[in-house]
PDB file of C-alpha atoms in Angstrom:
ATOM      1  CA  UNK F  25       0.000   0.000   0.000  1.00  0.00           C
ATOM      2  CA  UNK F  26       1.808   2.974  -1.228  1.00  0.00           C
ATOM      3  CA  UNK F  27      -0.498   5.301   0.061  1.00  0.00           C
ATOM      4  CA  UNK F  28       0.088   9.043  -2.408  1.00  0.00           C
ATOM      5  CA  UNK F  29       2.712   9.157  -4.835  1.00  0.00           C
ATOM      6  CA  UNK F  30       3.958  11.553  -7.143  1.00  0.00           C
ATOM      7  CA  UNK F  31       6.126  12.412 -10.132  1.00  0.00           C
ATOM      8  CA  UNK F  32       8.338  13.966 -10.780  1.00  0.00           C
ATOM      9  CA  UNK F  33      10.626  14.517  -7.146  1.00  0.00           C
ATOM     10  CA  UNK F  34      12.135  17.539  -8.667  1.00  0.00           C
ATOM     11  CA  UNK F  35      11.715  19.426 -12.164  1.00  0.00           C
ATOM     12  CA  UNK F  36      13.626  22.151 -13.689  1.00  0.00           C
ATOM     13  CA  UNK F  37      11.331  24.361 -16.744  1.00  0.00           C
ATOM     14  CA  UNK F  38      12.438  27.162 -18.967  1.00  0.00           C
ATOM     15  CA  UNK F  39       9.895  29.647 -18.837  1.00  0.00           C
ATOM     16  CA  UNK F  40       7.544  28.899 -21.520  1.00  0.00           C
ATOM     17  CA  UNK F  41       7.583  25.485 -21.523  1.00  0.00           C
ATOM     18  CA  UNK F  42       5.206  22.966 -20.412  1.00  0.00           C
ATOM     19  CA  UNK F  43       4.643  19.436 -18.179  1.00  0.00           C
ATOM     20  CA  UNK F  44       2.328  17.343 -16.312  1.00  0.00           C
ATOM     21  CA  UNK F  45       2.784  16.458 -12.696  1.00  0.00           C
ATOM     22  CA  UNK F  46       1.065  12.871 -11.891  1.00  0.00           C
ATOM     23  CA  UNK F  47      -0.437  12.024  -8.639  1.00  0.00           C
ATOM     24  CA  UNK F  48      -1.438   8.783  -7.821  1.00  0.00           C
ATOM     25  CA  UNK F  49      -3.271   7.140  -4.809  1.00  0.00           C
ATOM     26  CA  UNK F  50      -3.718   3.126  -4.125  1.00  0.00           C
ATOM     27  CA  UNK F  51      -6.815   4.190  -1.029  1.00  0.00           C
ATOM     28  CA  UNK F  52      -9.766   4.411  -3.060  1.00  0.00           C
ATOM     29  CA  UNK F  53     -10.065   7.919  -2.307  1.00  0.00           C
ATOM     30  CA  UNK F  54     -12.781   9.773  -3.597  1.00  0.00           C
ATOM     31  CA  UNK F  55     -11.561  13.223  -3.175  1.00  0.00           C
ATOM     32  CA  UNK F  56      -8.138  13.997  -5.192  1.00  0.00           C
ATOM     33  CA  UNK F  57      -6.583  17.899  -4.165  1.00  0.00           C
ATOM     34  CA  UNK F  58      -3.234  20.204  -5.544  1.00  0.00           C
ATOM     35  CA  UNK F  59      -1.986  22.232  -3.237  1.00  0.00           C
ATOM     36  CA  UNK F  60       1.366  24.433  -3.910  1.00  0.00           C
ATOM     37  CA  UNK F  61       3.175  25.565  -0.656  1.00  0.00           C
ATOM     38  CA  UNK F  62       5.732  28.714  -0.753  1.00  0.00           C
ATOM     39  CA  UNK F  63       7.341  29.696   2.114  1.00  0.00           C
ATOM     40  CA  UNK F  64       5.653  32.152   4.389  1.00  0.00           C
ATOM     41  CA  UNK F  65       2.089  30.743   2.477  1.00  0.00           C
ATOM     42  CA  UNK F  66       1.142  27.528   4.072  1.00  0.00           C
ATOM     43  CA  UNK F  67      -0.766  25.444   1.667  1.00  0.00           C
ATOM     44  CA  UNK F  68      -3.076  27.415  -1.130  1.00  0.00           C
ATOM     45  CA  UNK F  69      -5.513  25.272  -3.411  1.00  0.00           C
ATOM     46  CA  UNK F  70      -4.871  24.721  -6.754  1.00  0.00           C
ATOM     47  CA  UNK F  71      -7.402  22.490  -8.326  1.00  0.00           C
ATOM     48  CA  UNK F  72      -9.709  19.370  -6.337  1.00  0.00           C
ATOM     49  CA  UNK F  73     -11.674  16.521  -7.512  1.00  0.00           C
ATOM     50  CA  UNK F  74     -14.494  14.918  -5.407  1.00  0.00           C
ATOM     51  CA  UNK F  75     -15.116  12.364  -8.132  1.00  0.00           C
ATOM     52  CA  UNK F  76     -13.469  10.574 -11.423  1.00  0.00           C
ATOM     53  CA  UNK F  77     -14.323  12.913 -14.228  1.00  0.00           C
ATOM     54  CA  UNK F  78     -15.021  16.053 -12.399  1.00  0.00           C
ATOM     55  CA  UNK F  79     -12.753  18.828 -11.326  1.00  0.00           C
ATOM     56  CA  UNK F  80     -13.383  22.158  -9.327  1.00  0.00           C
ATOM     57  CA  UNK F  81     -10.882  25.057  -9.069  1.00  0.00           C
ATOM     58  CA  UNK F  82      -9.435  26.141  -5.871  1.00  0.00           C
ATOM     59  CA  UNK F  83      -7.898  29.618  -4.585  1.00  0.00           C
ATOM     60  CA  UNK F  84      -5.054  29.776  -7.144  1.00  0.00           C
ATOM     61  CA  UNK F  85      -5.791  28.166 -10.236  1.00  0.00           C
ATOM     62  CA  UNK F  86      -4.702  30.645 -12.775  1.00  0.00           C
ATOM     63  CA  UNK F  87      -2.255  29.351 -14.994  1.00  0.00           C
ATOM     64  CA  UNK F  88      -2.710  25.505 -14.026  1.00  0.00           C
ATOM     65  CA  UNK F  89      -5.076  23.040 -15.580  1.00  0.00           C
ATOM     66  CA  UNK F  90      -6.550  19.376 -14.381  1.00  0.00           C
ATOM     67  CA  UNK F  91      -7.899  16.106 -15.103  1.00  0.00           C
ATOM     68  CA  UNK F  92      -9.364  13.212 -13.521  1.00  0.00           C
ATOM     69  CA  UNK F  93      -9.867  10.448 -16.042  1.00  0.00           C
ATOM     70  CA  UNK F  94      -9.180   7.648 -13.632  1.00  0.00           C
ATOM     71  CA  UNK F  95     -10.576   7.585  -9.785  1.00  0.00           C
ATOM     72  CA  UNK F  96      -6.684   6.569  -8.702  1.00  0.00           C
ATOM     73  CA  UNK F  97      -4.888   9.624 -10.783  1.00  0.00           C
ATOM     74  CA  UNK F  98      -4.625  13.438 -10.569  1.00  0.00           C
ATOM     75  CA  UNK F  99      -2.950  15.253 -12.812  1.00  0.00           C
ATOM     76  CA  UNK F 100      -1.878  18.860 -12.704  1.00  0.00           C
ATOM     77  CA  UNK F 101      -0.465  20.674 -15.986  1.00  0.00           C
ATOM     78  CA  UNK F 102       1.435  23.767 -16.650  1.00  0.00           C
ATOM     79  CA  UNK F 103       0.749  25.027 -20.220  1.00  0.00           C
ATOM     80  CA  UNK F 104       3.345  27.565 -20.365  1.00  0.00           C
ATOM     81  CA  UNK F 105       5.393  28.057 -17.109  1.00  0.00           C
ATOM     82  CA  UNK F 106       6.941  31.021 -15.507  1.00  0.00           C
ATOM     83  CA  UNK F 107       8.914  31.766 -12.937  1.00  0.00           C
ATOM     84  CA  UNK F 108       5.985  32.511 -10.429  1.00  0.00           C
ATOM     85  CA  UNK F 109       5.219  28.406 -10.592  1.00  0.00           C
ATOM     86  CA  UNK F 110       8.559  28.249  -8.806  1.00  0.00           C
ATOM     87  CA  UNK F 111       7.217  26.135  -5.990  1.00  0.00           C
ATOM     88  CA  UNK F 112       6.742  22.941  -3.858  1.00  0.00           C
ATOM     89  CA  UNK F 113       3.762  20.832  -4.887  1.00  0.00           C
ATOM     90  CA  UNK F 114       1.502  18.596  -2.852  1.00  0.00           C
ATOM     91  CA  UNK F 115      -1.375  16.101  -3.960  1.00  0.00           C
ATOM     92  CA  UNK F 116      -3.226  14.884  -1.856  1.00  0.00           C
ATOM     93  CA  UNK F 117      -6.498  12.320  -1.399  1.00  0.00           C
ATOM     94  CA  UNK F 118      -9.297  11.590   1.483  1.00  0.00           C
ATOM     95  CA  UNK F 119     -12.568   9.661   1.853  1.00  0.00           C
ATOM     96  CA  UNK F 120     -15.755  10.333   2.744  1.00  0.00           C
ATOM     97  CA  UNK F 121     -16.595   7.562   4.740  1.00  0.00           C
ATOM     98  CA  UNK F 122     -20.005   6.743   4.798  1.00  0.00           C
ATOM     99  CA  UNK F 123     -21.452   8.834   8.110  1.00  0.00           C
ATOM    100  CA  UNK F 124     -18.467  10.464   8.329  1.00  0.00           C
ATOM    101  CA  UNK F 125     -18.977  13.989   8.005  1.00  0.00           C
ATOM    102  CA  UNK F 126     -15.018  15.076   8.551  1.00  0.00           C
ATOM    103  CA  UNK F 127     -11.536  13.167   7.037  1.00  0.00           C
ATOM    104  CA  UNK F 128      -8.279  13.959   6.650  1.00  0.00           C
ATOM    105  CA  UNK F 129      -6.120  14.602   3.835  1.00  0.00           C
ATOM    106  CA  UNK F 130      -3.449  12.276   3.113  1.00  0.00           C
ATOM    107  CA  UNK F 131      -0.331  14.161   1.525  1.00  0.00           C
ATOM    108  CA  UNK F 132       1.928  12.987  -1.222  1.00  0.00           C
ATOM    109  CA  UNK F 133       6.186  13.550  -0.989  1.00  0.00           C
ATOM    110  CA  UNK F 134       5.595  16.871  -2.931  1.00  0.00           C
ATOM    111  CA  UNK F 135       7.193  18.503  -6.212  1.00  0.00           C
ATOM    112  CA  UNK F 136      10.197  20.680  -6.336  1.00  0.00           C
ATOM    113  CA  UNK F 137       9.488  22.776  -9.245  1.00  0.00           C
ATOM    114  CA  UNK F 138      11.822  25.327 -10.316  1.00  0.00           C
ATOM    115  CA  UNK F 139      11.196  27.742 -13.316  1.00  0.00           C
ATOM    116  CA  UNK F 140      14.022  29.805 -14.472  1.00  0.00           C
TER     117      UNK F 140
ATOM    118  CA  UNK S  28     -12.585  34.312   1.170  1.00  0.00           C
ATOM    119  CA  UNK S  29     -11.867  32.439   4.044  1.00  0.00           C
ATOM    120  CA  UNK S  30      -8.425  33.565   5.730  1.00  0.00           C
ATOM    121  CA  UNK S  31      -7.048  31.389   8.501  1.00  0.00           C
ATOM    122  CA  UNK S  32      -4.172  32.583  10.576  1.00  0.00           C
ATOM    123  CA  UNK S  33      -1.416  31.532  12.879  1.00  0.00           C
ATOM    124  CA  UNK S  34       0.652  33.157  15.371  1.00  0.00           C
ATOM    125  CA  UNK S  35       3.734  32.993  15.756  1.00  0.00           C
ATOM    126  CA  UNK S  36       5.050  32.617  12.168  1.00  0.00           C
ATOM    127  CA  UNK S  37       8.399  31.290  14.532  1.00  0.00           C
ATOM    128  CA  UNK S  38       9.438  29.902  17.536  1.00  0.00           C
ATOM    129  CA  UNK S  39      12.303  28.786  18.668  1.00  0.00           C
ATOM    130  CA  UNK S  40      12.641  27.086  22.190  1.00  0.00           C
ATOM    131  CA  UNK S  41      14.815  24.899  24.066  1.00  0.00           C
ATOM    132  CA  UNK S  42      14.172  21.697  25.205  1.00  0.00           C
ATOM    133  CA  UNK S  43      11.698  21.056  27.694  1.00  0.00           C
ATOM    134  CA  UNK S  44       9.971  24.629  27.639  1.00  0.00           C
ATOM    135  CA  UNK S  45       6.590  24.781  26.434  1.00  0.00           C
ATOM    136  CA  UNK S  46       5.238  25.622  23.111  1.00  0.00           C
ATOM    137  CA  UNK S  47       1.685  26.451  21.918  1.00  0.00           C
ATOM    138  CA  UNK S  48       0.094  27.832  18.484  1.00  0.00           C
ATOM    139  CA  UNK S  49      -2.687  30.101  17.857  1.00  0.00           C
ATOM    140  CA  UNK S  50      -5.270  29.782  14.820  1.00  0.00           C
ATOM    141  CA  UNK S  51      -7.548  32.193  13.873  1.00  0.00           C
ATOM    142  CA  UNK S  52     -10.307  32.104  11.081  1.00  0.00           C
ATOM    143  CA  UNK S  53     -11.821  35.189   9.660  1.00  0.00           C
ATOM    144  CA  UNK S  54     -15.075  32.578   9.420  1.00  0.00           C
ATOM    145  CA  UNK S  55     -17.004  30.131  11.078  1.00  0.00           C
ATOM    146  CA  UNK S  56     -15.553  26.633  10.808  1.00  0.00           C
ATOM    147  CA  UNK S  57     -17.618  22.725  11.153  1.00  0.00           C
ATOM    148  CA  UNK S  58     -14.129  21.440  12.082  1.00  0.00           C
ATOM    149  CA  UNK S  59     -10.676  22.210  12.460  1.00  0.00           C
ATOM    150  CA  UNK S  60      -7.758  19.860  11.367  1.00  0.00           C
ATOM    151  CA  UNK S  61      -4.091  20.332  12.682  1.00  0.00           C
ATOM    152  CA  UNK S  62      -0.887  18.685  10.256  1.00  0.00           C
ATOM    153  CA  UNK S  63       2.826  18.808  10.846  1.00  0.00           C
ATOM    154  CA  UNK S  64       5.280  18.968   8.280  1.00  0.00           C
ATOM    155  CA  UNK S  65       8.742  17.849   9.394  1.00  0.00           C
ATOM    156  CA  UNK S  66      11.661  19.742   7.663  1.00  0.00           C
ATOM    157  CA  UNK S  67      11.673  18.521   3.730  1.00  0.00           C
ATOM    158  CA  UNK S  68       8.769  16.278   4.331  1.00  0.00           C
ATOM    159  CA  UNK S  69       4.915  16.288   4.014  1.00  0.00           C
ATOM    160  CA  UNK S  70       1.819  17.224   6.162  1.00  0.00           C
ATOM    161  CA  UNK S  71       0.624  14.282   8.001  1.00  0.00           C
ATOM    162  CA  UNK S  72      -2.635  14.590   9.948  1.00  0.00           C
ATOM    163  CA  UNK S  73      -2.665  14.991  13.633  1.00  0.00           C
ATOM    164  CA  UNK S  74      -5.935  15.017  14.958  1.00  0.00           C
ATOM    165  CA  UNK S  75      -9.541  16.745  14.106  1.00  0.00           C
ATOM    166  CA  UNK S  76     -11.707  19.033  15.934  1.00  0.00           C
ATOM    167  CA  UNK S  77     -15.650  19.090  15.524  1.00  0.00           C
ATOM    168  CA  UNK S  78     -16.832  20.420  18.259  1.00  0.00           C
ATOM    169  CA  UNK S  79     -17.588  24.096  20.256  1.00  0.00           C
ATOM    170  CA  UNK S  80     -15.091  24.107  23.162  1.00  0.00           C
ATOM    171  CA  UNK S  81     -13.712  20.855  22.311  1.00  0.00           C
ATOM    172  CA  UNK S  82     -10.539  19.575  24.084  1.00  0.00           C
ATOM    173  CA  UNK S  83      -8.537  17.083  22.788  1.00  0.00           C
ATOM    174  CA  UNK S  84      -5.060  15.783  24.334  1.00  0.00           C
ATOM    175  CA  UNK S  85      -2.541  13.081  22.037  1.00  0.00           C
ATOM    176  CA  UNK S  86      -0.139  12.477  24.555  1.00  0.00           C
ATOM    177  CA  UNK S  87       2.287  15.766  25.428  1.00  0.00           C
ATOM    178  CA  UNK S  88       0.015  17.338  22.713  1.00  0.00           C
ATOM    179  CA  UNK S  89      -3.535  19.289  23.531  1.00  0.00           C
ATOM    180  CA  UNK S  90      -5.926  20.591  21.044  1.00  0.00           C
ATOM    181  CA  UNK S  91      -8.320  22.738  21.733  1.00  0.00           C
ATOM    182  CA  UNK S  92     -11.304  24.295  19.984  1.00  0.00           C
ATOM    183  CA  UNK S  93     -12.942  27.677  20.459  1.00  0.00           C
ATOM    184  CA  UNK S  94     -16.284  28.140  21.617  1.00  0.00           C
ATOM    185  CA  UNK S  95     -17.377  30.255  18.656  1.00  0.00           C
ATOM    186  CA  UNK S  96     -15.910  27.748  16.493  1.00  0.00           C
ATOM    187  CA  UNK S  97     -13.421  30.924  14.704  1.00  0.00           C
ATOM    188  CA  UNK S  98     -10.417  29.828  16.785  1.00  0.00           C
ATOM    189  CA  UNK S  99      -8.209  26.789  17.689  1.00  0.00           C
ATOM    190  CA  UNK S 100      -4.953  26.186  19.615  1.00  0.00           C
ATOM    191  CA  UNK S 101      -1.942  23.317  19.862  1.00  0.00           C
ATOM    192  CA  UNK S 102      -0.077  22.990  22.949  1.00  0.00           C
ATOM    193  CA  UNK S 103       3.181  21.052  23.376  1.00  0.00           C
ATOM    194  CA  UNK S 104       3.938  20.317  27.166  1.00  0.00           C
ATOM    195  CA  UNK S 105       7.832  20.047  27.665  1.00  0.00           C
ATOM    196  CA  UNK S 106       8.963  20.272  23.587  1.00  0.00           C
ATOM    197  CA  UNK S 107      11.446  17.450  22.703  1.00  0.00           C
ATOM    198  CA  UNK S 108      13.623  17.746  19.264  1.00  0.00           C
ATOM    199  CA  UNK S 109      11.258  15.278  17.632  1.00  0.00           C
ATOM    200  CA  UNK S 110       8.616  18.124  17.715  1.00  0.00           C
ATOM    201  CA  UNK S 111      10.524  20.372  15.057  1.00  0.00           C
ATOM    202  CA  UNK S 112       8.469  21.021  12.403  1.00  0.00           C
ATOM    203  CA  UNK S 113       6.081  23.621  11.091  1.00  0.00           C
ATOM    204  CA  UNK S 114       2.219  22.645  12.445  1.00  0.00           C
ATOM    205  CA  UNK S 115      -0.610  23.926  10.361  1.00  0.00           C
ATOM    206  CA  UNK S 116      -4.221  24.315  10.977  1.00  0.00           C
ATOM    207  CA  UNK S 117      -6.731  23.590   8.510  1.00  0.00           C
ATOM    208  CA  UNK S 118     -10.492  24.662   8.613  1.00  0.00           C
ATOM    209  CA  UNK S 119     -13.133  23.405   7.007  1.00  0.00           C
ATOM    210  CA  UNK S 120     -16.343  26.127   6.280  1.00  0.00           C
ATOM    211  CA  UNK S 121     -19.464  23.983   6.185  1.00  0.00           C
ATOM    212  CA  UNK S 122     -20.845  22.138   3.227  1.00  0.00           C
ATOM    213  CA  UNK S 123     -17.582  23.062   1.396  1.00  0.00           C
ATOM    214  CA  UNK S 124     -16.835  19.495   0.539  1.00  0.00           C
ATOM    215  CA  UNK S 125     -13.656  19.198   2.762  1.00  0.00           C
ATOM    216  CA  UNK S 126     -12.119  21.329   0.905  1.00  0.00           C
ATOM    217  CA  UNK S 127      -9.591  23.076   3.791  1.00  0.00           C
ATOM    218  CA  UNK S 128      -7.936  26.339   3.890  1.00  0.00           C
ATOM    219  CA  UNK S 129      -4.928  25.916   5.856  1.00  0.00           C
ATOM    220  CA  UNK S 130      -3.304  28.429   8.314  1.00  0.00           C
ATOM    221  CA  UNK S 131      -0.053  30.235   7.089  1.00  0.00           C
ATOM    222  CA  UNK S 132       2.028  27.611   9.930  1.00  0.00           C
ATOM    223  CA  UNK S 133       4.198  27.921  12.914  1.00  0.00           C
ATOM    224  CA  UNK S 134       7.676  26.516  12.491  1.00  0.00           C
ATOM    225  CA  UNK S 135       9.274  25.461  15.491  1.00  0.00           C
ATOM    226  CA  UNK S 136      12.664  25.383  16.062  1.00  0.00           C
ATOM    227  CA  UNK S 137      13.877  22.830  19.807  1.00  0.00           C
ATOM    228  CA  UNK S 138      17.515  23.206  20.529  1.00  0.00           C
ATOM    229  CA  UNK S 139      19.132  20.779  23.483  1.00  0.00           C
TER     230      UNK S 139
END
């Protein structure tokens, strides 16, 4: 049981240019989150997913799109990166239980992205 | 929207002293969630707080909820270097889905 992964560990972008960061969780998690942390920030909200197929943007999504073709997978996308996206990124899952009102997040290692 | 904030931004203390954290949302919250992130590592979940005045206690750790449900605290009874980290709260406005807005985080710093 892996629990959340994610890939890359580290990236290095030229401004301009794109990629897709992959999240993936083995829980059967029905809600699917990006969160990017900069120092000084705590954790802002890029994008969620409380289902396969749908996605909802969060307090930062400008400049960041996502999909959710699969219930297991996240993926976040930078079209054209700058040097703002500089940051540490964290997916993360949780479960609405049934009767459970409240659940925790469970975090993935994180991205180091760097845009120069 | 919904701002959550912590006090201090830093601590540092030295073995044995006490620490605590202060959280303060601009809204009502159904629940407050607290998460520490160890140096280079990711939130994990600590423990969750539903109700008005609720007190919660994990060990040297005690949470606490405010009555008005706007406010939360973590206290650490005599720190230990395993407690470095940066500790963020995380609030929940009702019927938002669990979709959190976490505090801005206290690191703290325990020297020997």
């Amino acid at each position: 049981n892996a629990g959340v992964t994610q890939t890359p560990k580290f990236r290095v972008l030229k401004t301009g240019q794109s990629m897709t960061l992959l999240c993936a969780q083995d829980m059967n998690h029905e809600y699917m989150y990006w969160y990017r942390q900069d120092p000084g920030m705590g954790l802002r909200l890029i994008h969620y997913s409380v289902g396969e197929g749908t996605t909802a943007k969060g307090e930062v999504p400008d400049g960041y799109n996502v999909s959710r073709l699969k219930k297991q997978n996240f993926l976040l996308g930078l079209e054209s990166a700058a040097p703002s996206q500089t940051s540490v990124y964290f997916c993360a899952s949780s479960y609405p239980g049934q009767g459970v009102l409240y659940y925790e997040q469970y975090f993935g290692p994180g991205t180091r992205l760097t845009v120069t | 929207g919904q701002q959550v904030m912590q006090i201090p931004q830093y601590q540092h203390v030295q073995e044995g002293e006490d620490f605590t954290t202060y959280c303060n949302s601009s809204t009502t919250l159904s629940n407050i969630q607290w998460y520490k992130q160890r140096p280079g590592g990711h939130p994990v979940f600590l423990i969750q707080l539903v109700k008005s005045g609720e007190v919660k206690k994990q060990k040297r750790l005690t949470f606490q909820f405010g009555e008005a449900k706007k406010n939360s605290s973590l206290h650490i009874t005599a720190t230990q270097t395993t407690d470095v980290g940066t500790y963020f709260c995380a609030g929940d406005k009702a019927g938002t889905a669990s979709k959190l807005t976490f505090g801005t985080g206290t690191r703290l710093q325990v020297t020997l």
